[in-house]
């Protein structure tokens, strides 16, 4: 197959085909599903999708590609938001799918650890933990499709970060195939290990640029015995924050999720998602979803919920509230939150700003960024929602109803830069959980420039001297051109 942007890969592809056999080597029409991200922002072409059966085979694939100078894009469930896992449009990148590394290797209920391969879906991992009476405390909208390798490579956040941290905080050990094909077995299960650099954290969040995560040891926690979910209309983002503060001051360890949703996003969910119903008498401008959970028995979470909500209702912080009375109602409430991305996609073109600010600045972020975006593109719809409890708001922007979608997307940098200006003034970050991918490396010099970017660049050069791993992701290309580093 011709490969305009790199070496002639035909000999390599023949060798890989022999090594991997029919289930492990896909070409032509079979590669289409692997060549596009789920939002259809990045459509690429790949000479082949490589699907090794185990870590040893994957290591051999990487070794051969490194020798031939062939570029590799590790791919899990392909649910990413910033284009890291989709191949380039010039046909120069081979997709390395982790889908067949899908075994749970060990679950230790005494040590509360789960050892599993990168291609296990997050949902399958959660189920395995639940069957052993434990909880894997990581929950994201795409968990049915997202795979552990991708979840770790992007350091996914999600709904439970307020209590348990990001994916990074749940990893005790990793197995990684390095760019030269070496296997690093760091599958340790230790809660304390102070022996030099913390290598596993280099690969978590690296978006495939430093090596391929093939297996991991994750921390589990006891399963909740009591769970309460409430859905509230609140007077303002300030009221939402005040309510969060009240729960925090009473029992921070019970807050499993504290999510904010604005009017525009909720309208899209109610419009596009079959079965979505608002559990309140009237629509409102601002909502929060509160989940409390605890492994303690008879902890009285319902009492806590009522003790906080009742005065808040009297004071007008909360204007209406519904408490789930069954698992079905809990799921229906969560659906209103989880389907925001899907509803936005069905409505038309959107630009995502996955930003974070100190928790106390969330109301300022929503007010200031909304005003700035409305001034930039009249009629723009601000779809702000997300993880208020950890300061990560998805400040997403939906095209004006009358505007052409492509014309809207053509202005994505202007919109992102407008939001980022506000975020920066509030001491925040341009990417809280989605990562940098191919969409945002241009932001890195401004936000992470100087010594920080220099350190990242040197790590990249040390671990992937031939620049075969996920090139053009995370680190800016123009810097590569300036320094001569092969990214
Ligand atoms: C979520 O938390 O639902 C997603 O990360 C948000 C998004 O699609 O922007
Ligand atoms: Zn999120």
mmCIF file of N, CA and C and ligand atoms in Angstrom, residues 38-39 81 140-141 158-159 259 337-342 344 352-354 385-387 392 394-396 433-434, ligand 1:
data_model
loop_
_atom_site.group_PDB
_atom_site.id
_atom_site.type_symbol
_atom_site.label_atom_id
_atom_site.label_comp_id
_atom_site.label_asym_id
_atom_site.label_seq_id
_atom_site.Cartn_x
_atom_site.Cartn_y
_atom_site.Cartn_z
ATOM 1 N N UNK A 38 -15.584 8.838 17.344
ATOM 2 C CA UNK A 38 -17.043 8.669 17.471
ATOM 3 C C UNK A 38 -17.821 9.942 17.163
ATOM 4 N N UNK A 39 -17.142 11.102 17.290
ATOM 5 C CA UNK A 39 -17.852 12.351 16.947
ATOM 6 C C UNK A 39 -17.740 12.672 15.463
ATOM 7 N N UNK A 81 -12.346 12.170 22.824
ATOM 8 C CA UNK A 81 -12.971 13.429 22.404
ATOM 9 C C UNK A 81 -12.030 14.329 21.613
ATOM 10 N N UNK A 140 -17.865 6.817 33.567
ATOM 11 C CA UNK A 140 -17.942 7.816 32.493
ATOM 12 C C UNK A 140 -19.071 7.423 31.548
ATOM 13 N N UNK A 141 -19.557 8.387 30.783
ATOM 14 C CA UNK A 141 -20.707 8.140 29.917
ATOM 15 C C UNK A 141 -20.461 7.006 28.930
ATOM 16 N N UNK A 158 -14.488 11.765 34.931
ATOM 17 C CA UNK A 158 -15.852 11.272 35.059
ATOM 18 C C UNK A 158 -16.528 11.705 36.340
ATOM 19 N N UNK A 159 -17.580 10.939 36.666
ATOM 20 C CA UNK A 159 -18.534 11.408 37.675
ATOM 21 C C UNK A 159 -18.082 11.231 39.120
ATOM 22 N N UNK A 259 -23.093 16.847 40.124
ATOM 23 C CA UNK A 259 -23.049 17.249 38.724
ATOM 24 C C UNK A 259 -23.961 18.448 38.464
ATOM 25 N N UNK A 337 -28.276 13.116 32.747
ATOM 26 C CA UNK A 337 -26.904 13.660 32.775
ATOM 27 C C UNK A 337 -26.024 12.994 31.711
ATOM 28 N N UNK A 338 -26.093 11.663 31.652
ATOM 29 C CA UNK A 338 -25.147 10.934 30.804
ATOM 30 C C UNK A 338 -25.404 11.118 29.316
ATOM 31 N N UNK A 339 -26.612 11.475 28.948
ATOM 32 C CA UNK A 339 -26.920 11.573 27.523
ATOM 33 C C UNK A 339 -26.663 12.968 26.952
ATOM 34 N N UNK A 340 -26.043 13.828 27.732
ATOM 35 C CA UNK A 340 -25.774 15.179 27.216
ATOM 36 C C UNK A 340 -24.924 15.160 25.936
ATOM 37 N N UNK A 341 -23.876 14.356 25.923
ATOM 38 C CA UNK A 341 -22.987 14.343 24.747
ATOM 39 C C UNK A 341 -23.724 13.829 23.515
ATOM 40 N N UNK A 342 -24.466 12.730 23.712
ATOM 41 C CA UNK A 342 -25.198 12.131 22.592
ATOM 42 C C UNK A 342 -26.249 13.122 22.053
ATOM 43 N N UNK A 344 -26.202 16.337 22.221
ATOM 44 C CA UNK A 344 -25.518 17.434 21.508
ATOM 45 C C UNK A 344 -25.119 17.002 20.115
ATOM 46 N N UNK A 352 -16.307 21.377 21.983
ATOM 47 C CA UNK A 352 -16.197 21.016 23.396
ATOM 48 C C UNK A 352 -15.055 21.776 24.055
ATOM 49 N N UNK A 353 -15.346 22.334 25.204
ATOM 50 C CA UNK A 353 -14.313 22.937 26.039
ATOM 51 C C UNK A 353 -14.337 22.211 27.382
ATOM 52 N N UNK A 354 -13.423 21.258 27.495
ATOM 53 C CA UNK A 354 -13.399 20.410 28.690
ATOM 54 C C UNK A 354 -12.485 21.069 29.717
ATOM 55 N N UNK A 385 -22.246 21.936 31.383
ATOM 56 C CA UNK A 385 -22.654 20.885 32.324
ATOM 57 C C UNK A 385 -21.395 20.188 32.824
ATOM 58 N N UNK A 386 -21.554 19.365 33.829
ATOM 59 C CA UNK A 386 -20.410 18.555 34.224
ATOM 60 C C UNK A 386 -20.191 18.473 35.707
ATOM 61 N N UNK A 387 -18.905 18.278 36.026
ATOM 62 C CA UNK A 387 -18.539 17.762 37.335
ATOM 63 C C UNK A 387 -18.250 18.921 38.296
ATOM 64 N N UNK A 392 -14.632 20.697 37.104
ATOM 65 C CA UNK A 392 -14.510 20.413 35.659
ATOM 66 C C UNK A 392 -15.871 20.600 34.989
ATOM 67 N N UNK A 394 -17.917 20.998 31.429
ATOM 68 C CA UNK A 394 -17.889 20.848 29.972
ATOM 69 C C UNK A 394 -18.599 22.076 29.410
ATOM 70 N N UNK A 395 -17.787 23.066 29.068
ATOM 71 C CA UNK A 395 -18.360 24.312 28.574
ATOM 72 C C UNK A 395 -18.514 24.174 27.061
ATOM 73 N N UNK A 396 -19.492 23.356 26.686
ATOM 74 C CA UNK A 396 -19.669 23.023 25.271
ATOM 75 C C UNK A 396 -20.524 24.077 24.573
ATOM 76 N N UNK A 433 -10.175 16.525 31.503
ATOM 77 C CA UNK A 433 -10.223 15.062 31.459
ATOM 78 C C UNK A 433 -10.161 14.487 30.050
ATOM 79 N N UNK A 434 -10.476 15.230 29.019
ATOM 80 C CA UNK A 434 -10.476 14.649 27.672
ATOM 81 C C UNK A 434 -9.074 14.522 27.102
HETATM 82 C C1 LIG B 1 -19.193 13.941 30.039
HETATM 83 O O1 LIG B 1 -18.753 14.115 31.179
HETATM 84 O O2 LIG B 1 -20.371 13.616 29.829
HETATM 85 C C2 LIG B 1 -18.325 14.164 28.838
HETATM 86 O O3 LIG B 1 -16.971 14.098 29.243
HETATM 87 C C3 LIG B 1 -18.672 15.520 28.330
HETATM 88 C C4 LIG B 1 -18.597 15.886 26.923
HETATM 89 O O4 LIG B 1 -19.091 15.183 26.037
HETATM 90 O O5 LIG B 1 -18.127 16.997 26.626
#
